[in-house]
PDB file of C-alpha atoms in Angstrom:
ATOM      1  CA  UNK A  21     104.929  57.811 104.548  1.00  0.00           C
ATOM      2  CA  UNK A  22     101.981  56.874 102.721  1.00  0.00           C
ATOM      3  CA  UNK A  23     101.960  53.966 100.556  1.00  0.00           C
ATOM      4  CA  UNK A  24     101.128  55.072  97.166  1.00  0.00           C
ATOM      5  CA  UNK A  25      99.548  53.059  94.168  1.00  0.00           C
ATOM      6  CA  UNK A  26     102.138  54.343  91.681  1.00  0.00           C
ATOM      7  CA  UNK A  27     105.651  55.218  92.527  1.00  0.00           C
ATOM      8  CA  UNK A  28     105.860  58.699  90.144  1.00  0.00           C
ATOM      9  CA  UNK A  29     109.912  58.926  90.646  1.00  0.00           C
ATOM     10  CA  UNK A  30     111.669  59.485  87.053  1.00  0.00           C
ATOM     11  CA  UNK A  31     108.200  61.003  85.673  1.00  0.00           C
ATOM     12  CA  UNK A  32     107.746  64.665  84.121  1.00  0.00           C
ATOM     13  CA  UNK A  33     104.851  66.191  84.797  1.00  0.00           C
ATOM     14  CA  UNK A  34     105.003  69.812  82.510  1.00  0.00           C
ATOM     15  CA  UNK A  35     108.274  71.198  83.765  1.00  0.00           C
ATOM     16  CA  UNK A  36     108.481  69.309  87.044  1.00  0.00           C
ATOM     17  CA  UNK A  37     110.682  65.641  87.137  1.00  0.00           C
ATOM     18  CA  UNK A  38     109.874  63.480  90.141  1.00  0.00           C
ATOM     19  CA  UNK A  39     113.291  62.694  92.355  1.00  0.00           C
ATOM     20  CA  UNK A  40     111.651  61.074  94.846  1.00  0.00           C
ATOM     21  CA  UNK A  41     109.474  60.807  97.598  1.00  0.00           C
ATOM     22  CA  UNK A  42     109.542  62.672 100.632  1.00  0.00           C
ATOM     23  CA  UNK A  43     107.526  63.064 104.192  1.00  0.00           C
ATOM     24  CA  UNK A  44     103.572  63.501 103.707  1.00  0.00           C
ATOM     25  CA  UNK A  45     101.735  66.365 103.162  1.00  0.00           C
ATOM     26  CA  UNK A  46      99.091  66.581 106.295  1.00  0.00           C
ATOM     27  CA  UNK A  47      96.076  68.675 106.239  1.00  0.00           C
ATOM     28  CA  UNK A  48      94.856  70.813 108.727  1.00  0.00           C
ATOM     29  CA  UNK A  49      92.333  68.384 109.738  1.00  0.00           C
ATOM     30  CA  UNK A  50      95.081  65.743 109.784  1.00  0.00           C
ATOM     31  CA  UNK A  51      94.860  63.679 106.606  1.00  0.00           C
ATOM     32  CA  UNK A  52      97.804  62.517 104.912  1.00  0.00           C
ATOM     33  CA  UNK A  53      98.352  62.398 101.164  1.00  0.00           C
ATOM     34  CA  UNK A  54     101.796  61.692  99.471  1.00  0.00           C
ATOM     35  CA  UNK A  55     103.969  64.389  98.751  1.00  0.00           C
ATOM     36  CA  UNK A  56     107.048  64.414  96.107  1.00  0.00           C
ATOM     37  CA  UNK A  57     110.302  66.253  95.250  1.00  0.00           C
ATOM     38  CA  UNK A  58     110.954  67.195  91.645  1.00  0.00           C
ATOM     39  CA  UNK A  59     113.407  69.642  89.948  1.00  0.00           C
ATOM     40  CA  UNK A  60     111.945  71.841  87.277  1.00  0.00           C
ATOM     41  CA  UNK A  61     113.427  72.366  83.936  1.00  0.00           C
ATOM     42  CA  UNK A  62     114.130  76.033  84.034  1.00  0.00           C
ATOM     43  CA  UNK A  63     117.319  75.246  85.782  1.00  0.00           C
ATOM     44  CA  UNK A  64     116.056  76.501  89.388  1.00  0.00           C
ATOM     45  CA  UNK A  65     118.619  73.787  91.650  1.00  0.00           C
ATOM     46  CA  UNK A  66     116.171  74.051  94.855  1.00  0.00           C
ATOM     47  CA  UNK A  67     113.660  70.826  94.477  1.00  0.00           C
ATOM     48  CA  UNK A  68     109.665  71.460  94.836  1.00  0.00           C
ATOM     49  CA  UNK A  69     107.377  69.533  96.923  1.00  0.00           C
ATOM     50  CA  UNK A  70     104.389  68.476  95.341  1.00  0.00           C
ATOM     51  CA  UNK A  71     101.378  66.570  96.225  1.00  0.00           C
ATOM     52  CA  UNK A  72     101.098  63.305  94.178  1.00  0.00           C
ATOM     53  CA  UNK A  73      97.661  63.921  93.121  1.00  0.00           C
ATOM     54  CA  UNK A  74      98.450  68.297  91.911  1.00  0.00           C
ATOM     55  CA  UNK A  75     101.014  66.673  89.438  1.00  0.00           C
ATOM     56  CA  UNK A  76      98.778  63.932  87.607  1.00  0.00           C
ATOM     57  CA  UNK A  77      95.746  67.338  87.491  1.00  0.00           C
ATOM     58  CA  UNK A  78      98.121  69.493  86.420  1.00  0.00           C
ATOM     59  CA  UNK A  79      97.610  71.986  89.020  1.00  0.00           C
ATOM     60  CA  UNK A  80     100.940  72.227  89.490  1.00  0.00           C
ATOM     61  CA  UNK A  81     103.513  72.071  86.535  1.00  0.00           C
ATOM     62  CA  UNK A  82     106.633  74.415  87.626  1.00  0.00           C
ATOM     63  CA  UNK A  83     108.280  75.799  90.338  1.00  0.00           C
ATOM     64  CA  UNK A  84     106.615  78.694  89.483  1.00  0.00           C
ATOM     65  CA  UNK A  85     108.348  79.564  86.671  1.00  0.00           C
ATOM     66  CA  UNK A  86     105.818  78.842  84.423  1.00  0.00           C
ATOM     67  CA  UNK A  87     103.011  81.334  85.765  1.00  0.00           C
ATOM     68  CA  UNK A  88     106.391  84.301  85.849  1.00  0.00           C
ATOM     69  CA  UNK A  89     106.322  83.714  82.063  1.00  0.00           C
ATOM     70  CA  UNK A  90     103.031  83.527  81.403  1.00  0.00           C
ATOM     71  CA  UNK A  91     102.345  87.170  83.437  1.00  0.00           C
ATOM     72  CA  UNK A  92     105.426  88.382  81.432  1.00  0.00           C
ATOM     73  CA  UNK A  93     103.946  87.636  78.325  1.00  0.00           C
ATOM     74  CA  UNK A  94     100.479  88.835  78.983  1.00  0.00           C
ATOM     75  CA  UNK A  95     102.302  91.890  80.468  1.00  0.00           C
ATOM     76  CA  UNK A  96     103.755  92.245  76.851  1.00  0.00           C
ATOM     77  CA  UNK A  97     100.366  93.309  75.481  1.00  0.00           C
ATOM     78  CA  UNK A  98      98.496  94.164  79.131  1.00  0.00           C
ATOM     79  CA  UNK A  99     100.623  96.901  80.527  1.00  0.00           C
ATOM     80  CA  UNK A 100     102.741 100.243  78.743  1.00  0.00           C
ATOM     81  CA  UNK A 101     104.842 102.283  80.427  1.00  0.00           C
ATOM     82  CA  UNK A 102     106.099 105.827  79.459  1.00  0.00           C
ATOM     83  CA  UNK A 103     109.276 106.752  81.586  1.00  0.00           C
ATOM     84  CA  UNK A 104     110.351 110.104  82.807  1.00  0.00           C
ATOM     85  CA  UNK A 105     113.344 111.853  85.026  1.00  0.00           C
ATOM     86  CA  UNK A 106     112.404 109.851  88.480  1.00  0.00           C
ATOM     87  CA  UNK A 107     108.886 108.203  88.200  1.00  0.00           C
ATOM     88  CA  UNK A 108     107.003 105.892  85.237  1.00  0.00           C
ATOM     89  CA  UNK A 109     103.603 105.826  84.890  1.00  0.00           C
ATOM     90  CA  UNK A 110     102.224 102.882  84.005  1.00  0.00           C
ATOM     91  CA  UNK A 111      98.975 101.953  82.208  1.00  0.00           C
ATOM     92  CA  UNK A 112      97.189  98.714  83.315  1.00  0.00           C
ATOM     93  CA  UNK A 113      95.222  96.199  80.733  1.00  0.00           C
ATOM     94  CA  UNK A 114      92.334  98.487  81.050  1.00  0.00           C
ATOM     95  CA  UNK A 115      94.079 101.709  79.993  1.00  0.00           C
ATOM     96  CA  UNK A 116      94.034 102.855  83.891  1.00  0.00           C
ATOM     97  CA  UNK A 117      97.274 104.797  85.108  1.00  0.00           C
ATOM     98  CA  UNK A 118      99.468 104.409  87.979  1.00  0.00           C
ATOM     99  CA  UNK A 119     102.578 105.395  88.617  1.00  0.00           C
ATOM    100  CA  UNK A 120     105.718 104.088  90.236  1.00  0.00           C
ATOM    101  CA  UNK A 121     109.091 105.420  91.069  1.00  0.00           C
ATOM    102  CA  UNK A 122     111.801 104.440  88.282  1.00  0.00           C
ATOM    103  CA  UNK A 123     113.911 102.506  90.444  1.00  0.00           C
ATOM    104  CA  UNK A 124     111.361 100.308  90.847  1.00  0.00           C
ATOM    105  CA  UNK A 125     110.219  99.446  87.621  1.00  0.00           C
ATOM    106  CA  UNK A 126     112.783  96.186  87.539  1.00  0.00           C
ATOM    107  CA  UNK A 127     110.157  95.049  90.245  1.00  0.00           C
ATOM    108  CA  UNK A 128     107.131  95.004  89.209  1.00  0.00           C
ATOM    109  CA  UNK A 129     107.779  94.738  85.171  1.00  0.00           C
ATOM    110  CA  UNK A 130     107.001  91.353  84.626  1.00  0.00           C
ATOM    111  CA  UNK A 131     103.786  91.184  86.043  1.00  0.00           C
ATOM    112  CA  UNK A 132     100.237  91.932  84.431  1.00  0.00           C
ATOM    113  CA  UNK A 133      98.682  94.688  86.669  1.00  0.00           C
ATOM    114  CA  UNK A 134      94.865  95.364  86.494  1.00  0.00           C
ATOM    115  CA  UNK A 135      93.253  98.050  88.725  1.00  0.00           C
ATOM    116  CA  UNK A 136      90.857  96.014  91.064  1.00  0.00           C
ATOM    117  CA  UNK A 137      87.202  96.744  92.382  1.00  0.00           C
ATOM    118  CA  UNK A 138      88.578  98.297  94.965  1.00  0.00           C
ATOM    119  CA  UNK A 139      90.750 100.432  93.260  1.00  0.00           C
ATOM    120  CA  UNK A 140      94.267  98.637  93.924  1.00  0.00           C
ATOM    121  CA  UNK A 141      96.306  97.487  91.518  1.00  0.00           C
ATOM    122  CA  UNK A 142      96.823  93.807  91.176  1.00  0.00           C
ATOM    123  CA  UNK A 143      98.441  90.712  89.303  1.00  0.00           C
ATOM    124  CA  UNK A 144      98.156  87.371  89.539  1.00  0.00           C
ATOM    125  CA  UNK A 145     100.238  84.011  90.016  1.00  0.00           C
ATOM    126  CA  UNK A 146      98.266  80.585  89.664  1.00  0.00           C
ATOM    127  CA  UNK A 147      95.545  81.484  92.301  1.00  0.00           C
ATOM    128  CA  UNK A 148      98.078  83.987  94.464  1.00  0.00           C
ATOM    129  CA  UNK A 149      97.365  87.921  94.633  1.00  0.00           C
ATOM    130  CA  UNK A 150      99.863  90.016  94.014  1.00  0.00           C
ATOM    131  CA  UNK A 151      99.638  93.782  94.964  1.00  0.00           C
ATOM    132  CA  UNK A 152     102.053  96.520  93.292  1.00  0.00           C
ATOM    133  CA  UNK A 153     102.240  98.341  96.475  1.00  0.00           C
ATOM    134  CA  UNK A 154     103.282  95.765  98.841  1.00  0.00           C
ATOM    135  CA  UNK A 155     106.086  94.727  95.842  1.00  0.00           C
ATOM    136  CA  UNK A 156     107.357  97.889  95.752  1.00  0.00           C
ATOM    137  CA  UNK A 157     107.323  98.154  99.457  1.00  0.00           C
ATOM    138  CA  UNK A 158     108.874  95.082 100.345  1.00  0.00           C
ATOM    139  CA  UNK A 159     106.169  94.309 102.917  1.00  0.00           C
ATOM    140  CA  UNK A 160     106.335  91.704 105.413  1.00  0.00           C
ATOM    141  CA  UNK A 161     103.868  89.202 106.045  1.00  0.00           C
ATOM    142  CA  UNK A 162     101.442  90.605 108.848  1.00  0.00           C
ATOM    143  CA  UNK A 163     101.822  94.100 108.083  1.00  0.00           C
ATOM    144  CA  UNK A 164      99.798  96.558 105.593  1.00  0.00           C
ATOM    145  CA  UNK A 165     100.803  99.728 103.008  1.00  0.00           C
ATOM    146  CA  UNK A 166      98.944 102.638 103.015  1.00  0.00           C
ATOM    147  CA  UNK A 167      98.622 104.959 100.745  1.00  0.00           C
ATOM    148  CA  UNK A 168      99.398 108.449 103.034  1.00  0.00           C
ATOM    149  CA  UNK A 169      97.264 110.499 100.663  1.00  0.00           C
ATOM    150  CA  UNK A 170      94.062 108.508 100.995  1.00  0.00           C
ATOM    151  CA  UNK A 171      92.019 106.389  99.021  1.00  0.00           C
ATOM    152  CA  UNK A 172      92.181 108.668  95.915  1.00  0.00           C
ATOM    153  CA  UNK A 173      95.978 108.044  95.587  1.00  0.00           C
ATOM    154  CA  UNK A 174      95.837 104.808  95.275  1.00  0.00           C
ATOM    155  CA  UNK A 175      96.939 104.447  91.968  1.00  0.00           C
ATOM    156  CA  UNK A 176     100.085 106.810  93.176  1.00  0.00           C
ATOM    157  CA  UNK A 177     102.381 103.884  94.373  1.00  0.00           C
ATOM    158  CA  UNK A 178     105.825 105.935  94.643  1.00  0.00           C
ATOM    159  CA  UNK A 179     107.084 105.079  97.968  1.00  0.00           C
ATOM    160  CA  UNK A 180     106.666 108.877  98.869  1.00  0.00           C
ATOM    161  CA  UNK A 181     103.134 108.164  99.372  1.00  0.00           C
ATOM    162  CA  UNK A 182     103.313 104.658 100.726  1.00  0.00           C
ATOM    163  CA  UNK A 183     104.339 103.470 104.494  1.00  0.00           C
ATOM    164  CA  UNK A 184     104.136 100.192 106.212  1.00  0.00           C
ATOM    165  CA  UNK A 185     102.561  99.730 109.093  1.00  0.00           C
ATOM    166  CA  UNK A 186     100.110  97.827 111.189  1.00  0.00           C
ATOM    167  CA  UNK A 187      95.895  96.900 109.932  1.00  0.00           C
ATOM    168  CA  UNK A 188      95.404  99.377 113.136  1.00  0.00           C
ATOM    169  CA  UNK A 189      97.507 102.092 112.201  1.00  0.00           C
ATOM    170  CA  UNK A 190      96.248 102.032 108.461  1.00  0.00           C
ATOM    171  CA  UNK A 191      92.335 102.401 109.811  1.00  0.00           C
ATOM    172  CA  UNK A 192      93.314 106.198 111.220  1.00  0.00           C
ATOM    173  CA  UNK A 193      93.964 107.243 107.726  1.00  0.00           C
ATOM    174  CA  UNK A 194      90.679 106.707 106.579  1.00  0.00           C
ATOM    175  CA  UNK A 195      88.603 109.317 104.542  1.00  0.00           C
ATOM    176  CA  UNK A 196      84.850 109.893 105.556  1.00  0.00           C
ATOM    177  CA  UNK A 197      82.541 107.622 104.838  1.00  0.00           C
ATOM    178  CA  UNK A 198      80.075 107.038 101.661  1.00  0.00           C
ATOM    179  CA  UNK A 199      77.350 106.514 104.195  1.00  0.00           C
ATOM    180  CA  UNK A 200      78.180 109.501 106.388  1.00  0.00           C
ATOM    181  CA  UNK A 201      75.985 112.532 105.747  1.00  0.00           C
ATOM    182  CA  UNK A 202      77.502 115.076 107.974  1.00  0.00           C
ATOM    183  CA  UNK A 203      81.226 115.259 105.657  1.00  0.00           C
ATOM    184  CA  UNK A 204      83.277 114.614 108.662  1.00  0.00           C
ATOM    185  CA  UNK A 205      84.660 111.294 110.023  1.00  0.00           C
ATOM    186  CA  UNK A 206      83.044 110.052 113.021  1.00  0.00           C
ATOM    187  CA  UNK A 207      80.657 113.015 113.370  1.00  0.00           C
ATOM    188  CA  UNK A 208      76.757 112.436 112.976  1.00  0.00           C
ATOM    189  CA  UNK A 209      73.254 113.707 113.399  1.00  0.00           C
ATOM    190  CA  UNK A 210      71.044 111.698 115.978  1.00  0.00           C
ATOM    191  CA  UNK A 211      67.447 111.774 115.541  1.00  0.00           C
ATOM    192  CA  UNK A 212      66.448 111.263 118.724  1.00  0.00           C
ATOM    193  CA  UNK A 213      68.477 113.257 120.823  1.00  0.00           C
ATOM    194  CA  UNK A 214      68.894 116.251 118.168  1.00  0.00           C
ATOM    195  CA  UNK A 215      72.510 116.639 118.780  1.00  0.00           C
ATOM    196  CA  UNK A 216      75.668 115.578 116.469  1.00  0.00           C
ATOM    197  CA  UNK A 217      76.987 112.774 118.305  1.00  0.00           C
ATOM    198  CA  UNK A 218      80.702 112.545 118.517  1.00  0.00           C
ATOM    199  CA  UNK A 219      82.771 109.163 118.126  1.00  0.00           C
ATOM    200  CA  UNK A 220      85.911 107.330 117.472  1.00  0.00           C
ATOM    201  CA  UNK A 221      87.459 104.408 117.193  1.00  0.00           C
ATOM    202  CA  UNK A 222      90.403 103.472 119.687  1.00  0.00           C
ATOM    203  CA  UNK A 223      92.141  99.981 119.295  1.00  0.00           C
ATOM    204  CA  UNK A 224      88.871  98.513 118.392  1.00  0.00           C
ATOM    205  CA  UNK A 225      86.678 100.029 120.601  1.00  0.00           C
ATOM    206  CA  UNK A 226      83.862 102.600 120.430  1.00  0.00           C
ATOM    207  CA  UNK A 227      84.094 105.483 122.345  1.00  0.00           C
ATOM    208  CA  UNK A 228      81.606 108.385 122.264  1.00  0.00           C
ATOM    209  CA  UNK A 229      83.096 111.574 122.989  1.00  0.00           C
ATOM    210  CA  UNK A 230      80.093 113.139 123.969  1.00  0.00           C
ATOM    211  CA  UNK A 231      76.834 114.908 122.010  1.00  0.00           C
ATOM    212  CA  UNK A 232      76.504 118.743 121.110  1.00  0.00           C
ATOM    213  CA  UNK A 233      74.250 121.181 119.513  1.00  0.00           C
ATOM    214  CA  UNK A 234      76.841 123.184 117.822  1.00  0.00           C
ATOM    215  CA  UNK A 235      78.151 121.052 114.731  1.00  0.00           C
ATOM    216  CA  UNK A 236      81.212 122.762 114.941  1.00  0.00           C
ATOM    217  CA  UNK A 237      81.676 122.295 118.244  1.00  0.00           C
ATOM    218  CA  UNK A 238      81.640 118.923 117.513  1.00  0.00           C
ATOM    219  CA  UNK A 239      83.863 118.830 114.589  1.00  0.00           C
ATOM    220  CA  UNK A 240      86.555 120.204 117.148  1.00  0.00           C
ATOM    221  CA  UNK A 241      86.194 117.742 119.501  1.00  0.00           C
ATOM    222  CA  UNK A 242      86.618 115.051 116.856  1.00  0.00           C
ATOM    223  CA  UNK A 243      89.560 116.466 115.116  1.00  0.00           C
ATOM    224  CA  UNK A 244      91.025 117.212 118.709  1.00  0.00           C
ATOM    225  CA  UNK A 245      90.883 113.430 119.674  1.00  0.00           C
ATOM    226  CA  UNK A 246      92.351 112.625 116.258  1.00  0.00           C
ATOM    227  CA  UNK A 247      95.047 114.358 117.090  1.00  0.00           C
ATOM    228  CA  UNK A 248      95.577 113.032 120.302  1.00  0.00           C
ATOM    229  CA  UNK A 249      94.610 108.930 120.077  1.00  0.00           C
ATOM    230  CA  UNK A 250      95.908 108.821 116.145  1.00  0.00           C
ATOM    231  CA  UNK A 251      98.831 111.873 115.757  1.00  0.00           C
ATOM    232  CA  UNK A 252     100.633 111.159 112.831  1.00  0.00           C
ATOM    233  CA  UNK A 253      98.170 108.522 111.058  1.00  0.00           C
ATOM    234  CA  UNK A 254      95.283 110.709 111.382  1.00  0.00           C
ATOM    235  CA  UNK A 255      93.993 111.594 107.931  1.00  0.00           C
ATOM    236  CA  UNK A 256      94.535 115.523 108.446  1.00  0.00           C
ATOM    237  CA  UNK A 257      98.264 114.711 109.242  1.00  0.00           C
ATOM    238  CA  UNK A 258      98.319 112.148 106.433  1.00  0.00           C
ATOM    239  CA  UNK A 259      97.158 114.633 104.127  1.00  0.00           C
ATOM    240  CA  UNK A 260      99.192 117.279 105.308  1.00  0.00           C
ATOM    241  CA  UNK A 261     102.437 115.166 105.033  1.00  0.00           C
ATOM    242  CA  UNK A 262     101.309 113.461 101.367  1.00  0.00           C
ATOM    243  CA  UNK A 263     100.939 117.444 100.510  1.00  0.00           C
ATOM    244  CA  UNK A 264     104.811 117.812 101.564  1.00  0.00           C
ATOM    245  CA  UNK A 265     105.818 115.006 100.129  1.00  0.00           C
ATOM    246  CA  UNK A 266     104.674 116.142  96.398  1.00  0.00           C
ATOM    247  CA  UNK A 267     105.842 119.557  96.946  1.00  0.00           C
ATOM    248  CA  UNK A 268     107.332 120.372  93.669  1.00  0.00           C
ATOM    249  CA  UNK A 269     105.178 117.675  91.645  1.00  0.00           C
ATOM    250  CA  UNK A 270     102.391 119.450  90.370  1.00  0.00           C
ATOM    251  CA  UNK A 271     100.890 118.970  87.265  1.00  0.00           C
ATOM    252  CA  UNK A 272     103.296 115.478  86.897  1.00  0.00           C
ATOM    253  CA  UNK A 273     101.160 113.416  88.752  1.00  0.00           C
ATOM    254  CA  UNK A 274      97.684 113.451  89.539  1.00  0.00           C
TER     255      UNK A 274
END
């Protein structure tokens, strides 16, 4: 162990009392600093490791407790909800909707959700992320939810329009392109050639699929190798299956 300066056992720091000591904190680079149990006032039994030096800044105060109340009291005056039969839709700080199945509102209630730049809803904890969809989802570390309907639906978080899965599998489902001019995914006009060049992605590599006069011709070919290399994660399946998913929904949820 290191040897500290100031032994910190029997000290409070916010809601955390030092117990004792324990084994050093090392760095990824290999430094050492000295690291401390405490047990937090709010009556969670499990003791907290802290680094000496987070408790005298006051970077760390809780167990974590202390950042859950603070998000449920901004999400007091942040976030309204209007329930119905089976879903809630909920209104971030902003006034932005989203909605949610019912079941899942014990979830994600005490949390302050704000619609990002990227059009995700988010909350935070200290200097953690959170993300409503991966809550709701349960989502383990290393996978990804998408949204089946697209990047439009992203403020639709019912789990009938979310799915886990892998970073690859989520790229298939991807709508065309702000950049791209001809409308269609992986379909463009090239200059020099004065064809529409045909291309996809596959597993992280770029594969041309060939170059043709006729853009239809080589909107078929594209949407024919979307079927086959993606399937059920291409973005016309996705679409198809958000589409049966919300039959009997319309006009409740955008």
């Amino acid at each position: 162990m290191v040897r500290v300066k100031e032994d910190l056992v029997g000290k409070t720091f916010g809601r955390l009392t030092v117990v004792r000591q324990c084994e050093d904190y090392v760095s990824p680079k290999g430094s050492r600093k000295a690291q401390w149990e405490c047990q937090c006032s709010c009556g969670n039994l499990d003791l907290v490791k802290v680094v000496g030096r987070h408790l005298k800044t006051g970077n760390t105060n809780s167990c974590g407790c202390y950042q859950k109340d603070r998000a449920r009291e901004t999400q007091k005056s942040g976030n309204k909800y209007e329930r119905y039969d089976n879903y809630i839709i909920g209104y971030d700080s902003n006034g932005e909707e989203f909605y949610i199945d019912a079941e899942d509102f014990d979830k994600i209630k005490d949390f302050c959700w704000i619609k990002n730049k990227n059009g995700y809803f988010t909350s935070r904890i200290g200097k953690e992320t959170i993300w409503l969809h991966r809550i709701i989802m349960d989502c383990p570390s290393g996978m990804v939810v998408d949204h089946i309907g697209g990047s439009d639906t992203k403020n639709d978080n019912r789990k009938q329009n979310l799915r886990i899965c892998t970073n690859y599998e989520n790229s298939m489902n991807c709508a065309n392109k702000k950049n791209n001019t001809s409308g269609v995914s992986g379909v463009h006009w090239e200059k020099n050639t004065r064809k529409w060049c045909v291309r996809i992605r596959i597993k992280g590599k770029r594969v041309v699929l060939g170059r043709f006069e006729s853009f239809d011709e080589a909107v078929k070919v594209r949407k024919e190798a979307e079927e086959k290399y993606f399937g059920e994660w291409s973005y016309d399946n996705s679409q198809k299956l958000y589409k049966e998913n919300n039959k009997g929904d319309e006009g409740e949820v955008a």
